[in-house]
Amino acid sequence: MPPEITISHTAQKAWLTPLLCLLCGGALLGLSTNLAKLAGELALAPLAFLTWSISAAAIILLGIATLRNTLPPFTRRTLEYYGVSALVGVAGSNFIFFSAVPHVGAGFVALIIALPPLLTYVGALALGMERFNILRATGVVAALAGAGVLAINKLSASNADNFWILVALLGPVLLAIGNLYRTLRWPPGVAAAALAPGMLLAAAIMLLATGLLTDLPLRLPQEKALPLALIGAQALVFSGQFLLLFTLQKIGGPVLLSLLGAVGAVVGVPIAVLLQGEAPPQGLLLGALLIGSGVALVTLGRAKTSVR
């Protein structure tokens, strides 16, 4: 095969696979926030909905790992990895988001999940995980600016619930910490398909313990089938989302991974507006254009770096 063809194929692989993981994972993330709003409308408590959805997703991914012969290993290193990853990337952040959705709307939560890129990029530069790249830096700033336009408009609204807005803004900080931690502490030789179910299993245990040690309800409505169907749908979304998350983490790194939220915003906000009847956020067009441009620049910057 001629060298130029090899380089072309390498370049295509360098950006296409991560981009597909980013787009599909982000779409599932945007869908997840809207399912959380539906759960609230069905009187499903946030902790109950999250706990049983995560538990079912863990079972699904454990089944897939069994078929692939990639069951999660249980060593001191991996147990630490599952626990910390679950706390910041699943249990803590999602509990914040799911609790905030009834107060600030699915559209706003989808938007603020787009905020971690700058935190992740700055952290990756400080820790020596990334070299400065002007395209990637511009892309991260553009994506953050797009999310910022939408968030500022939400905060300035006359009916804004400032307490829940501020609580919800803690979620992106946890996500950024998780993005960096999972790359820094990735157990050597362990596949993404093994780490995803291990993390979800740890998250399910944490959420169950929270329910048992507090007054937060874990019970599900018994008289209707719709809540159970919604939990099943969320479990499938979580399964795909976190499997793609670990795959993207491995091949794309923490900064590209952090743009999952930006894609989730572009998908989640229109769903909230068109299907759930939420008012369109002010500045939606400008925000979406900036976020889309940011995703493109970060992906292009990574592809150029990969083939040098």
mmCIF file of N, CA, C and O in Angstrom, residues 141-193:
data_model
loop_
_atom_site.group_PDB
_atom_site.id
_atom_site.type_symbol
_atom_site.label_atom_id
_atom_site.label_comp_id
_atom_site.label_asym_id
_atom_site.label_seq_id
_atom_site.Cartn_x
_atom_site.Cartn_y
_atom_site.Cartn_z
ATOM 1 N N VAL A 141 -13.053 26.621 23.799
ATOM 2 C CA VAL A 141 -13.572 27.941 24.161
ATOM 3 C C VAL A 141 -14.895 28.211 23.440
ATOM 4 O O VAL A 141 -15.849 28.744 24.031
ATOM 5 N N ALA A 142 -14.985 27.815 22.161
ATOM 6 C CA ALA A 142 -16.225 28.020 21.404
ATOM 7 C C ALA A 142 -17.374 27.225 22.016
ATOM 8 O O ALA A 142 -18.488 27.743 22.188
ATOM 9 N N ALA A 143 -17.116 25.950 22.362
ATOM 10 C CA ALA A 143 -18.159 25.112 22.959
ATOM 11 C C ALA A 143 -18.597 25.679 24.308
ATOM 12 O O ALA A 143 -19.791 25.726 24.628
ATOM 13 N N LEU A 144 -17.637 26.124 25.099
ATOM 14 C CA LEU A 144 -17.958 26.707 26.398
ATOM 15 C C LEU A 144 -18.743 28.003 26.225
ATOM 16 O O LEU A 144 -19.703 28.267 26.960
ATOM 17 N N ALA A 145 -18.352 28.807 25.232
ATOM 18 C CA ALA A 145 -19.069 30.066 24.989
ATOM 19 C C ALA A 145 -20.515 29.796 24.592
ATOM 20 O O ALA A 145 -21.441 30.492 25.038
ATOM 21 N N GLY A 146 -20.723 28.769 23.769
ATOM 22 C CA GLY A 146 -22.081 28.421 23.368
ATOM 23 C C GLY A 146 -22.939 28.016 24.552
ATOM 24 O O GLY A 146 -24.087 28.462 24.697
ATOM 25 N N ALA A 147 -22.374 27.160 25.419
ATOM 26 C CA ALA A 147 -23.114 26.763 26.612
ATOM 27 C C ALA A 147 -23.318 27.951 27.546
ATOM 28 O O ALA A 147 -24.372 28.098 28.183
ATOM 29 N N GLY A 148 -22.308 28.840 27.615
ATOM 30 C CA GLY A 148 -22.412 30.008 28.474
ATOM 31 C C GLY A 148 -23.508 30.960 28.036
ATOM 32 O O GLY A 148 -24.235 31.512 28.877
ATOM 33 N N VAL A 149 -23.653 31.166 26.725
ATOM 34 C CA VAL A 149 -24.720 32.018 26.200
ATOM 35 C C VAL A 149 -26.077 31.523 26.684
ATOM 36 O O VAL A 149 -26.930 32.288 27.154
ATOM 37 N N LEU A 150 -26.269 30.207 26.601
ATOM 38 C CA LEU A 150 -27.550 29.624 26.992
ATOM 39 C C LEU A 150 -27.748 29.679 28.510
ATOM 40 O O LEU A 150 -28.838 29.967 28.997
ATOM 41 N N ALA A 151 -26.691 29.406 29.275
ATOM 42 C CA ALA A 151 -26.806 29.398 30.734
ATOM 43 C C ALA A 151 -27.076 30.795 31.284
ATOM 44 O O ALA A 151 -27.891 30.969 32.193
ATOM 45 N N ILE A 152 -26.403 31.799 30.743
ATOM 46 C CA ILE A 152 -26.588 33.174 31.218
ATOM 47 C C ILE A 152 -28.022 33.637 30.972
ATOM 48 O O ILE A 152 -28.647 34.281 31.826
ATOM 49 N N ASN A 153 -28.549 33.279 29.807
ATOM 50 C CA ASN A 153 -29.938 33.637 29.513
ATOM 51 C C ASN A 153 -30.904 32.977 30.487
ATOM 52 O O ASN A 153 -31.906 33.564 30.884
ATOM 53 N N LYS A 154 -30.592 31.735 30.880
ATOM 54 C CA LYS A 154 -31.452 31.021 31.827
ATOM 55 C C LYS A 154 -31.419 31.692 33.192
ATOM 56 O O LYS A 154 -32.450 31.870 33.850
ATOM 57 N N LEU A 155 -30.231 32.075 33.649
ATOM 58 C CA LEU A 155 -30.092 32.717 34.960
ATOM 59 C C LEU A 155 -30.791 34.074 35.020
ATOM 60 O O LEU A 155 -31.267 34.498 36.075
ATOM 61 N N SER A 156 -30.851 34.764 33.887
ATOM 62 C CA SER A 156 -31.448 36.100 33.867
ATOM 63 C C SER A 156 -32.964 36.073 33.687
ATOM 64 O O SER A 156 -33.612 37.121 33.733
ATOM 65 N N ALA A 157 -33.541 34.888 33.502
ATOM 66 C CA ALA A 157 -34.996 34.791 33.324
ATOM 67 C C ALA A 157 -35.710 35.181 34.615
ATOM 68 O O ALA A 157 -35.217 34.944 35.720
ATOM 69 N N SER A 158 -36.903 35.763 34.478
ATOM 70 C CA SER A 158 -37.633 36.269 35.643
ATOM 71 C C SER A 158 -38.104 35.155 36.564
ATOM 72 O O SER A 158 -38.250 35.355 37.775
ATOM 73 N N ASN A 159 -38.364 33.958 36.024
ATOM 74 C CA ASN A 159 -38.870 32.850 36.833
ATOM 75 C C ASN A 159 -37.781 31.849 37.201
ATOM 76 O O ASN A 159 -38.066 30.692 37.525
ATOM 77 N N ALA A 160 -36.521 32.260 37.143
ATOM 78 C CA ALA A 160 -35.410 31.343 37.390
ATOM 79 C C ALA A 160 -35.366 30.915 38.855
ATOM 80 O O ALA A 160 -35.553 31.731 39.761
ATOM 81 N N ASP A 161 -35.138 29.630 39.090
ATOM 82 C CA ASP A 161 -34.936 29.080 40.438
ATOM 83 C C ASP A 161 -33.429 29.069 40.688
ATOM 84 O O ASP A 161 -32.742 28.091 40.380
ATOM 85 N N ASN A 162 -32.929 30.167 41.248
ATOM 86 C CA ASN A 162 -31.477 30.341 41.353
ATOM 87 C C ASN A 162 -30.803 29.275 42.208
ATOM 88 O O ASN A 162 -29.675 28.869 41.927
ATOM 89 N N PHE A 163 -31.485 28.806 43.273
ATOM 90 C CA PHE A 163 -30.884 27.780 44.125
ATOM 91 C C PHE A 163 -30.593 26.521 43.322
ATOM 92 O O PHE A 163 -29.476 25.994 43.343
ATOM 93 N N TRP A 164 -31.591 26.047 42.586
ATOM 94 C CA TRP A 164 -31.410 24.801 41.830
ATOM 95 C C TRP A 164 -30.501 25.007 40.627
ATOM 96 O O TRP A 164 -29.808 24.081 40.201
ATOM 97 N N ILE A 165 -30.473 26.205 40.082
ATOM 98 C CA ILE A 165 -29.532 26.501 39.004
ATOM 99 C C ILE A 165 -28.101 26.358 39.506
ATOM 100 O O ILE A 165 -27.249 25.728 38.870
ATOM 101 N N LEU A 166 -27.837 26.934 40.695
ATOM 102 C CA LEU A 166 -26.486 26.865 41.262
ATOM 103 C C LEU A 166 -26.126 25.438 41.671
ATOM 104 O O LEU A 166 -24.980 24.997 41.487
ATOM 105 N N VAL A 167 -27.092 24.693 42.225
ATOM 106 C CA VAL A 167 -26.827 23.294 42.573
ATOM 107 C C VAL A 167 -26.502 22.504 41.316
ATOM 108 O O VAL A 167 -25.544 21.708 41.284
ATOM 109 N N ALA A 168 -27.286 22.727 40.274
ATOM 110 C CA ALA A 168 -27.066 21.989 39.023
ATOM 111 C C ALA A 168 -25.687 22.278 38.436
ATOM 112 O O ALA A 168 -25.070 21.404 37.817
ATOM 113 N N LEU A 169 -25.175 23.498 38.652
ATOM 114 C CA LEU A 169 -23.870 23.866 38.108
ATOM 115 C C LEU A 169 -22.708 23.133 38.777
ATOM 116 O O LEU A 169 -21.582 23.150 38.273
ATOM 117 N N LEU A 170 -22.971 22.475 39.920
ATOM 118 C CA LEU A 170 -21.931 21.659 40.549
ATOM 119 C C LEU A 170 -21.674 20.379 39.753
ATOM 120 O O LEU A 170 -20.579 19.808 39.802
ATOM 121 N N GLY A 171 -22.695 19.923 39.023
ATOM 122 C CA GLY A 171 -22.565 18.684 38.261
ATOM 123 C C GLY A 171 -21.434 18.701 37.242
ATOM 124 O O GLY A 171 -20.640 17.753 37.175
ATOM 125 N N PRO A 172 -21.306 19.768 36.430
ATOM 126 C CA PRO A 172 -20.205 19.809 35.467
ATOM 127 C C PRO A 172 -18.818 19.750 36.096
ATOM 128 O O PRO A 172 -17.885 19.220 35.490
ATOM 129 N N VAL A 173 -18.680 20.289 37.319
ATOM 130 C CA VAL A 173 -17.384 20.219 38.001
ATOM 131 C C VAL A 173 -17.036 18.757 38.284
ATOM 132 O O VAL A 173 -15.893 18.310 38.052
ATOM 133 N N LEU A 174 -18.010 17.985 38.770
ATOM 134 C CA LEU A 174 -17.781 16.566 39.023
ATOM 135 C C LEU A 174 -17.457 15.818 37.732
ATOM 136 O O LEU A 174 -16.580 14.950 37.703
ATOM 137 N N LEU A 175 -18.159 16.164 36.647
ATOM 138 C CA LEU A 175 -17.897 15.498 35.366
ATOM 139 C C LEU A 175 -16.479 15.762 34.884
ATOM 140 O O LEU A 175 -15.800 14.858 34.374
ATOM 141 N N ALA A 176 -16.008 17.006 35.036
ATOM 142 C CA ALA A 176 -14.647 17.333 34.605
ATOM 143 C C ALA A 176 -13.616 16.563 35.421
ATOM 144 O O ALA A 176 -12.635 16.041 34.876
ATOM 145 N N ILE A 177 -13.838 16.462 36.742
ATOM 146 C CA ILE A 177 -12.935 15.676 37.588
ATOM 147 C C ILE A 177 -12.926 14.221 37.130
ATOM 148 O O ILE A 177 -11.866 13.580 37.037
ATOM 149 N N GLY A 178 -14.104 13.691 36.830
ATOM 150 C CA GLY A 178 -14.189 12.307 36.365
ATOM 151 C C GLY A 178 -13.475 12.083 35.045
ATOM 152 O O GLY A 178 -12.811 11.054 34.855
ATOM 153 N N ASN A 179 -13.595 13.035 34.125
ATOM 154 C CA ASN A 179 -12.917 12.911 32.827
ATOM 155 C C ASN A 179 -11.412 12.760 33.000
ATOM 156 O O ASN A 179 -10.769 11.932 32.337
ATOM 157 N N LEU A 180 -10.846 13.565 33.886
ATOM 158 C CA LEU A 180 -9.405 13.520 34.115
ATOM 159 C C LEU A 180 -8.999 12.266 34.902
ATOM 160 O O LEU A 180 -8.015 11.614 34.569
ATOM 161 N N TYR A 181 -9.764 11.958 35.926
ATOM 162 C CA TYR A 181 -9.409 10.813 36.773
ATOM 163 C C TYR A 181 -9.402 9.505 35.984
ATOM 164 O O TYR A 181 -8.475 8.694 36.134
ATOM 165 N N ARG A 182 -10.427 9.294 35.157
ATOM 166 C CA ARG A 182 -10.522 8.012 34.451
ATOM 167 C C ARG A 182 -9.342 7.794 33.515
ATOM 168 O O ARG A 182 -8.901 6.651 33.317
ATOM 169 N N THR A 183 -8.818 8.871 32.926
ATOM 170 C CA THR A 183 -7.641 8.727 32.069
ATOM 171 C C THR A 183 -6.373 8.513 32.895
ATOM 172 O O THR A 183 -5.563 7.640 32.605
ATOM 173 N N LEU A 184 -6.217 9.300 33.956
ATOM 174 C CA LEU A 184 -5.005 9.210 34.777
ATOM 175 C C LEU A 184 -4.861 7.851 35.457
ATOM 176 O O LEU A 184 -3.759 7.320 35.581
ATOM 177 N N ARG A 185 -5.967 7.273 35.903
ATOM 178 C CA ARG A 185 -5.910 6.060 36.719
ATOM 179 C C ARG A 185 -6.423 4.824 35.982
ATOM 180 O O ARG A 185 -6.724 3.819 36.615
ATOM 181 N N TRP A 186 -6.514 4.905 34.651
ATOM 182 C CA TRP A 186 -6.995 3.755 33.868
ATOM 183 C C TRP A 186 -6.125 2.537 34.201
ATOM 184 O O TRP A 186 -4.913 2.554 33.994
ATOM 185 N N PRO A 187 -6.725 1.448 34.709
ATOM 186 C CA PRO A 187 -5.931 0.263 35.068
ATOM 187 C C PRO A 187 -5.264 -0.342 33.825
ATOM 188 O O PRO A 187 -5.932 -0.561 32.812
ATOM 189 N N PRO A 188 -3.967 -0.581 33.866
ATOM 190 C CA PRO A 188 -3.261 -1.107 32.695
ATOM 191 C C PRO A 188 -3.838 -2.430 32.215
ATOM 192 O O PRO A 188 -4.116 -3.330 33.020
ATOM 193 N N GLY A 189 -4.036 -2.520 30.901
ATOM 194 C CA GLY A 189 -4.453 -3.770 30.295
ATOM 195 C C GLY A 189 -5.919 -4.117 30.449
ATOM 196 O O GLY A 189 -6.346 -5.194 30.026
ATOM 197 N N VAL A 190 -6.725 -3.242 31.026
ATOM 198 C CA VAL A 190 -8.149 -3.530 31.223
ATOM 199 C C VAL A 190 -8.956 -2.841 30.128
ATOM 200 O O VAL A 190 -8.772 -1.652 29.860
ATOM 201 N N ALA A 191 -9.865 -3.581 29.493
ATOM 202 C CA ALA A 191 -10.643 -3.048 28.367
ATOM 203 C C ALA A 191 -11.761 -2.144 28.849
ATOM 204 O O ALA A 191 -12.254 -2.262 29.977
ATOM 205 N N ALA A 192 -12.184 -1.240 27.952
ATOM 206 C CA ALA A 192 -13.296 -0.344 28.266
ATOM 207 C C ALA A 192 -14.562 -1.124 28.582
ATOM 208 O O ALA A 192 -15.335 -0.755 29.469
ATOM 209 N N ALA A 193 -14.776 -2.241 27.863
ATOM 210 C CA ALA A 193 -15.979 -3.046 28.065
ATOM 211 C C ALA A 193 -16.013 -3.684 29.449
ATOM 212 O O ALA A 193 -17.077 -4.086 29.920
#
